[in-house]
């Protein structure tokens, strides 16, 4: 799966803010998806922080390509 993220996606920054989530909540989500591992909650928070900060710093002429898989 490949997703192109543009500065227009800044509208999602509040949802991607790791401060608005708990490691336990993310671990439960990963467990429901069958993707749980010991540190899944912390990994989820780290991933949210990375996405949040990267999108926040995108220039008006930049695109982030996110490829999973």
PDB file of N, CA and C in Angstrom:
ATOM      1  N   UNK A   1       0.857  -1.168   0.000  1.00  0.00           N
ATOM      2  CA  UNK A   1       0.000   0.000   0.000  1.00  0.00           C
ATOM      3  C   UNK A   1       0.906   1.235   0.000  1.00  0.00           C
ATOM      4  N   UNK A   2       0.620   2.156  -0.874  1.00  0.00           N
ATOM      5  CA  UNK A   2       1.351   3.418  -0.952  1.00  0.00           C
ATOM      6  C   UNK A   2       0.358   4.559  -0.832  1.00  0.00           C
ATOM      7  N   UNK A   3       0.703   5.525   0.007  1.00  0.00           N
ATOM      8  CA  UNK A   3      -0.141   6.700   0.219  1.00  0.00           C
ATOM      9  C   UNK A   3       0.724   7.941   0.039  1.00  0.00           C
ATOM     10  N   UNK A   4       0.222   8.903  -0.717  1.00  0.00           N
ATOM     11  CA  UNK A   4       0.903  10.185  -0.853  1.00  0.00           C
ATOM     12  C   UNK A   4       0.275  11.165   0.134  1.00  0.00           C
ATOM     13  N   UNK A   5       1.107  11.759   0.963  1.00  0.00           N
ATOM     14  CA  UNK A   5       0.646  12.691   1.980  1.00  0.00           C
ATOM     15  C   UNK A   5       1.141  14.078   1.610  1.00  0.00           C
ATOM     16  N   UNK A   6       0.224  15.027   1.562  1.00  0.00           N
ATOM     17  CA  UNK A   6       0.541  16.391   1.161  1.00  0.00           C
ATOM     18  C   UNK A   6       0.321  17.342   2.336  1.00  0.00           C
ATOM     19  N   UNK A   7       0.716  18.593   2.188  1.00  0.00           N
ATOM     20  CA  UNK A   7       0.448  19.557   3.252  1.00  0.00           C
ATOM     21  C   UNK A   7      -1.039  19.669   3.603  1.00  0.00           C
ATOM     22  N   UNK A   8      -1.920  19.311   2.691  1.00  0.00           N
ATOM     23  CA  UNK A   8      -3.365  19.338   2.971  1.00  0.00           C
ATOM     24  C   UNK A   8      -3.732  18.374   4.100  1.00  0.00           C
ATOM     25  N   UNK A   9      -2.899  17.378   4.338  1.00  0.00           N
ATOM     26  CA  UNK A   9      -3.159  16.406   5.399  1.00  0.00           C
ATOM     27  C   UNK A   9      -2.858  16.964   6.791  1.00  0.00           C
ATOM     28  N   UNK A  10      -2.405  18.198   6.864  1.00  0.00           N
ATOM     29  CA  UNK A  10      -2.171  18.810   8.173  1.00  0.00           C
ATOM     30  C   UNK A  10      -3.454  18.852   9.003  1.00  0.00           C
ATOM     31  N   UNK A  11      -4.581  18.769   8.342  1.00  0.00           N
ATOM     32  CA  UNK A  11      -5.852  18.768   9.069  1.00  0.00           C
ATOM     33  C   UNK A  11      -5.968  17.559   9.987  1.00  0.00           C
ATOM     34  N   UNK A  12      -5.137  16.557   9.791  1.00  0.00           N
ATOM     35  CA  UNK A  12      -5.157  15.339  10.605  1.00  0.00           C
ATOM     36  C   UNK A  12      -4.190  15.397  11.786  1.00  0.00           C
ATOM     37  N   UNK A  13      -3.458  16.493  11.936  1.00  0.00           N
ATOM     38  CA  UNK A  13      -2.420  16.561  12.963  1.00  0.00           C
ATOM     39  C   UNK A  13      -2.962  16.323  14.369  1.00  0.00           C
ATOM     40  N   UNK A  14      -4.138  16.846  14.679  1.00  0.00           N
ATOM     41  CA  UNK A  14      -4.701  16.622  16.021  1.00  0.00           C
ATOM     42  C   UNK A  14      -4.906  15.131  16.286  1.00  0.00           C
ATOM     43  N   UNK A  15      -5.363  14.398  15.276  1.00  0.00           N
ATOM     44  CA  UNK A  15      -5.609  12.964  15.435  1.00  0.00           C
ATOM     45  C   UNK A  15      -4.308  12.166  15.527  1.00  0.00           C
ATOM     46  N   UNK A  16      -3.238  12.696  14.936  1.00  0.00           N
ATOM     47  CA  UNK A  16      -1.954  12.006  14.935  1.00  0.00           C
ATOM     48  C   UNK A  16      -1.065  12.384  16.115  1.00  0.00           C
ATOM     49  N   UNK A  17      -1.511  13.300  16.937  1.00  0.00           N
ATOM     50  CA  UNK A  17      -0.715  13.743  18.080  1.00  0.00           C
ATOM     51  C   UNK A  17      -0.629  12.613  19.097  1.00  0.00           C
ATOM     52  N   UNK A  18       0.579  12.103  19.372  1.00  0.00           N
ATOM     53  CA  UNK A  18       0.700  11.006  20.322  1.00  0.00           C
ATOM     54  C   UNK A  18       0.199  11.356  21.724  1.00  0.00           C
ATOM     55  N   UNK A  19       0.186  12.620  22.066  1.00  0.00           N
ATOM     56  CA  UNK A  19      -0.296  13.030  23.394  1.00  0.00           C
ATOM     57  C   UNK A  19      -1.786  12.722  23.574  1.00  0.00           C
ATOM     58  N   UNK A  20      -2.504  12.538  22.485  1.00  0.00           N
ATOM     59  CA  UNK A  20      -3.926  12.241  22.552  1.00  0.00           C
ATOM     60  C   UNK A  20      -4.233  10.753  22.606  1.00  0.00           C
ATOM     61  N   UNK A  21      -3.197   9.928  22.736  1.00  0.00           N
ATOM     62  CA  UNK A  21      -3.366   8.472  22.744  1.00  0.00           C
ATOM     63  C   UNK A  21      -2.604   7.872  23.913  1.00  0.00           C
ATOM     64  N   UNK A  22      -2.998   6.662  24.287  1.00  0.00           N
ATOM     65  CA  UNK A  22      -2.300   5.912  25.334  1.00  0.00           C
ATOM     66  C   UNK A  22      -1.717   4.640  24.719  1.00  0.00           C
ATOM     67  N   UNK A  23      -0.554   4.250  25.196  1.00  0.00           N
ATOM     68  CA  UNK A  23       0.093   3.042  24.689  1.00  0.00           C
ATOM     69  C   UNK A  23      -0.834   1.831  24.826  1.00  0.00           C
ATOM     70  N   UNK A  24      -1.583   1.760  25.934  1.00  0.00           N
ATOM     71  CA  UNK A  24      -2.481   0.621  26.163  1.00  0.00           C
ATOM     72  C   UNK A  24      -3.590   0.568  25.113  1.00  0.00           C
ATOM     73  N   UNK A  25      -4.096   1.727  24.747  1.00  0.00           N
ATOM     74  CA  UNK A  25      -5.155   1.798  23.731  1.00  0.00           C
ATOM     75  C   UNK A  25      -4.623   1.333  22.378  1.00  0.00           C
ATOM     76  N   UNK A  26      -3.418   1.750  22.030  1.00  0.00           N
ATOM     77  CA  UNK A  26      -2.834   1.333  20.754  1.00  0.00           C
ATOM     78  C   UNK A  26      -2.493  -0.151  20.764  1.00  0.00           C
ATOM     79  N   UNK A  27      -1.984  -0.650  21.889  1.00  0.00           N
ATOM     80  CA  UNK A  27      -1.680  -2.081  21.998  1.00  0.00           C
ATOM     81  C   UNK A  27      -2.942  -2.915  21.820  1.00  0.00           C
ATOM     82  N   UNK A  28      -4.056  -2.463  22.400  1.00  0.00           N
ATOM     83  CA  UNK A  28      -5.324  -3.177  22.246  1.00  0.00           C
ATOM     84  C   UNK A  28      -5.767  -3.189  20.788  1.00  0.00           C
ATOM     85  N   UNK A  29      -5.570  -2.080  20.109  1.00  0.00           N
ATOM     86  CA  UNK A  29      -5.926  -1.997  18.682  1.00  0.00           C
ATOM     87  C   UNK A  29      -5.080  -2.981  17.870  1.00  0.00           C
ATOM     88  N   UNK A  30      -3.772  -3.001  18.120  1.00  0.00           N
ATOM     89  CA  UNK A  30      -2.904  -3.937  17.401  1.00  0.00           C
ATOM     90  C   UNK A  30      -3.294  -5.385  17.710  1.00  0.00           C
ATOM     91  N   UNK A  31      -3.664  -5.658  18.952  1.00  0.00           N
ATOM     92  CA  UNK A  31      -4.067  -7.012  19.324  1.00  0.00           C
ATOM     93  C   UNK A  31      -5.324  -7.432  18.563  1.00  0.00           C
ATOM     94  N   UNK A  32      -6.298  -6.523  18.447  1.00  0.00           N
ATOM     95  CA  UNK A  32      -7.528  -6.820  17.692  1.00  0.00           C
ATOM     96  C   UNK A  32      -7.224  -7.147  16.235  1.00  0.00           C
ATOM     97  N   UNK A  33      -6.177  -6.515  15.703  1.00  0.00           N
ATOM     98  CA  UNK A  33      -5.798  -6.743  14.304  1.00  0.00           C
ATOM     99  C   UNK A  33      -4.880  -7.946  14.134  1.00  0.00           C
ATOM    100  N   UNK A  34      -4.529  -8.601  15.257  1.00  0.00           N
ATOM    101  CA  UNK A  34      -3.628  -9.747  15.193  1.00  0.00           C
ATOM    102  C   UNK A  34      -2.182  -9.346  14.969  1.00  0.00           C
ATOM    103  N   UNK A  35      -1.839  -8.107  15.318  1.00  0.00           N
ATOM    104  CA  UNK A  35      -0.492  -7.592  15.093  1.00  0.00           C
ATOM    105  C   UNK A  35       0.194  -7.212  16.399  1.00  0.00           C
ATOM    106  N   UNK A  36      -0.215  -7.846  17.479  1.00  0.00           N
ATOM    107  CA  UNK A  36       0.334  -7.459  18.779  1.00  0.00           C
ATOM    108  C   UNK A  36       1.722  -8.056  18.997  1.00  0.00           C
ATOM    109  N   UNK A  37       2.526  -7.322  19.714  1.00  0.00           N
ATOM    110  CA  UNK A  37       3.832  -7.760  20.184  1.00  0.00           C
ATOM    111  C   UNK A  37       4.119  -6.968  21.450  1.00  0.00           C
ATOM    112  N   UNK A  38       5.142  -7.347  22.172  1.00  0.00           N
ATOM    113  CA  UNK A  38       5.353  -6.811  23.516  1.00  0.00           C
ATOM    114  C   UNK A  38       5.344  -5.286  23.587  1.00  0.00           C
ATOM    115  N   UNK A  39       5.957  -4.621  22.657  1.00  0.00           N
ATOM    116  CA  UNK A  39       6.074  -3.164  22.717  1.00  0.00           C
ATOM    117  C   UNK A  39       5.215  -2.464  21.667  1.00  0.00           C
ATOM    118  N   UNK A  40       4.121  -3.084  21.259  1.00  0.00           N
ATOM    119  CA  UNK A  40       3.300  -2.525  20.185  1.00  0.00           C
ATOM    120  C   UNK A  40       2.721  -1.154  20.533  1.00  0.00           C
ATOM    121  N   UNK A  41       2.333  -0.955  21.781  1.00  0.00           N
ATOM    122  CA  UNK A  41       1.772   0.339  22.184  1.00  0.00           C
ATOM    123  C   UNK A  41       2.778   1.466  22.045  1.00  0.00           C
ATOM    124  N   UNK A  42       3.995   1.227  22.519  1.00  0.00           N
ATOM    125  CA  UNK A  42       5.038   2.253  22.404  1.00  0.00           C
ATOM    126  C   UNK A  42       5.438   2.467  20.946  1.00  0.00           C
ATOM    127  N   UNK A  43       5.483   1.390  20.175  1.00  0.00           N
ATOM    128  CA  UNK A  43       5.798   1.517  18.755  1.00  0.00           C
ATOM    129  C   UNK A  43       4.722   2.341  18.052  1.00  0.00           C
ATOM    130  N   UNK A  44       3.472   2.132  18.439  1.00  0.00           N
ATOM    131  CA  UNK A  44       2.377   2.917  17.868  1.00  0.00           C
ATOM    132  C   UNK A  44       2.514   4.390  18.182  1.00  0.00           C
ATOM    133  N   UNK A  45       2.862   4.701  19.434  1.00  0.00           N
ATOM    134  CA  UNK A  45       3.067   6.104  19.811  1.00  0.00           C
ATOM    135  C   UNK A  45       4.233   6.717  19.038  1.00  0.00           C
ATOM    136  N   UNK A  46       5.310   5.951  18.880  1.00  0.00           N
ATOM    137  CA  UNK A  46       6.458   6.442  18.112  1.00  0.00           C
ATOM    138  C   UNK A  46       6.078   6.706  16.657  1.00  0.00           C
ATOM    139  N   UNK A  47       5.293   5.793  16.081  1.00  0.00           N
ATOM    140  CA  UNK A  47       4.850   5.962  14.691  1.00  0.00           C
ATOM    141  C   UNK A  47       3.961   7.179  14.521  1.00  0.00           C
ATOM    142  N   UNK A  48       3.051   7.380  15.459  1.00  0.00           N
ATOM    143  CA  UNK A  48       2.191   8.567  15.408  1.00  0.00           C
ATOM    144  C   UNK A  48       3.026   9.836  15.494  1.00  0.00           C
ATOM    145  N   UNK A  49       4.003   9.842  16.396  1.00  0.00           N
ATOM    146  CA  UNK A  49       4.863  11.015  16.545  1.00  0.00           C
ATOM    147  C   UNK A  49       5.650  11.311  15.286  1.00  0.00           C
ATOM    148  N   UNK A  50       6.165  10.264  14.653  1.00  0.00           N
ATOM    149  CA  UNK A  50       6.924  10.439  13.412  1.00  0.00           C
ATOM    150  C   UNK A  50       6.041  11.014  12.303  1.00  0.00           C
ATOM    151  N   UNK A  51       4.859  10.438  12.132  1.00  0.00           N
ATOM    152  CA  UNK A  51       3.935  10.956  11.122  1.00  0.00           C
ATOM    153  C   UNK A  51       3.519  12.390  11.426  1.00  0.00           C
ATOM    154  N   UNK A  52       3.165  12.655  12.671  1.00  0.00           N
ATOM    155  CA  UNK A  52       2.742  13.993  13.090  1.00  0.00           C
ATOM    156  C   UNK A  52       3.817  15.024  12.764  1.00  0.00           C
ATOM    157  N   UNK A  53       5.041  14.755  13.193  1.00  0.00           N
ATOM    158  CA  UNK A  53       6.117  15.724  13.008  1.00  0.00           C
ATOM    159  C   UNK A  53       6.492  15.896  11.539  1.00  0.00           C
ATOM    160  N   UNK A  54       6.492  14.803  10.791  1.00  0.00           N
ATOM    161  CA  UNK A  54       6.852  14.878   9.379  1.00  0.00           C
ATOM    162  C   UNK A  54       5.812  15.659   8.585  1.00  0.00           C
ATOM    163  N   UNK A  55       4.540  15.395   8.828  1.00  0.00           N
ATOM    164  CA  UNK A  55       3.481  16.134   8.126  1.00  0.00           C
ATOM    165  C   UNK A  55       3.519  17.605   8.506  1.00  0.00           C
ATOM    166  N   UNK A  56       3.757  17.891   9.779  1.00  0.00           N
ATOM    167  CA  UNK A  56       3.804  19.280  10.241  1.00  0.00           C
ATOM    168  C   UNK A  56       4.919  20.061   9.546  1.00  0.00           C
ATOM    169  N   UNK A  57       5.995  19.376   9.176  1.00  0.00           N
ATOM    170  CA  UNK A  57       7.144  20.044   8.580  1.00  0.00           C
ATOM    171  C   UNK A  57       7.149  20.047   7.051  1.00  0.00           C
ATOM    172  N   UNK A  58       6.141  19.448   6.424  1.00  0.00           N
ATOM    173  CA  UNK A  58       6.104  19.425   4.957  1.00  0.00           C
ATOM    174  C   UNK A  58       6.020  20.840   4.399  1.00  0.00           C
ATOM    175  N   UNK A  59       6.868  21.114   3.416  1.00  0.00           N
ATOM    176  CA  UNK A  59       6.781  22.389   2.720  1.00  0.00           C
ATOM    177  C   UNK A  59       5.606  22.375   1.759  1.00  0.00           C
ATOM    178  N   UNK A  60       5.199  23.538   1.319  1.00  0.00           N
ATOM    179  CA  UNK A  60       4.025  23.632   0.438  1.00  0.00           C
ATOM    180  C   UNK A  60       4.235  22.907  -0.889  1.00  0.00           C
ATOM    181  N   UNK A  61       5.469  22.662  -1.264  1.00  0.00           N
ATOM    182  CA  UNK A  61       5.773  21.991  -2.527  1.00  0.00           C
ATOM    183  C   UNK A  61       6.317  20.566  -2.308  1.00  0.00           C
ATOM    184  N   UNK A  62       6.072  20.008  -1.125  1.00  0.00           N
ATOM    185  CA  UNK A  62       6.588  18.678  -0.816  1.00  0.00           C
ATOM    186  C   UNK A  62       5.464  17.677  -0.631  1.00  0.00           C
ATOM    187  N   UNK A  63       5.807  16.397  -0.870  1.00  0.00           N
ATOM    188  CA  UNK A  63       4.897  15.267  -0.689  1.00  0.00           C
ATOM    189  C   UNK A  63       5.660  14.179   0.059  1.00  0.00           C
ATOM    190  N   UNK A  64       4.997  13.550   1.003  1.00  0.00           N
ATOM    191  CA  UNK A  64       5.556  12.407   1.708  1.00  0.00           C
ATOM    192  C   UNK A  64       4.954  11.152   1.097  1.00  0.00           C
ATOM    193  N   UNK A  65       5.808  10.249   0.640  1.00  0.00           N
ATOM    194  CA  UNK A  65       5.317   8.970   0.128  1.00  0.00           C
ATOM    195  C   UNK A  65       5.482   7.944   1.237  1.00  0.00           C
ATOM    196  N   UNK A  66       4.372   7.376   1.661  1.00  0.00           N
ATOM    197  CA  UNK A  66       4.366   6.370   2.714  1.00  0.00           C
ATOM    198  C   UNK A  66       4.047   5.027   2.064  1.00  0.00           C
ATOM    199  N   UNK A  67       4.982   4.092   2.159  1.00  0.00           N
ATOM    200  CA  UNK A  67       4.799   2.767   1.557  1.00  0.00           C
ATOM    201  C   UNK A  67       4.846   1.725   2.661  1.00  0.00           C
ATOM    202  N   UNK A  68       3.802   0.931   2.767  1.00  0.00           N
ATOM    203  CA  UNK A  68       3.715  -0.135   3.756  1.00  0.00           C
ATOM    204  C   UNK A  68       3.584  -1.446   3.014  1.00  0.00           C
ATOM    205  N   UNK A  69       4.450  -2.378   3.331  1.00  0.00           N
ATOM    206  CA  UNK A  69       4.339  -3.685   2.709  1.00  0.00           C
ATOM    207  C   UNK A  69       5.599  -4.195   2.128  1.00  0.00           C
TER     208      UNK A  69
END
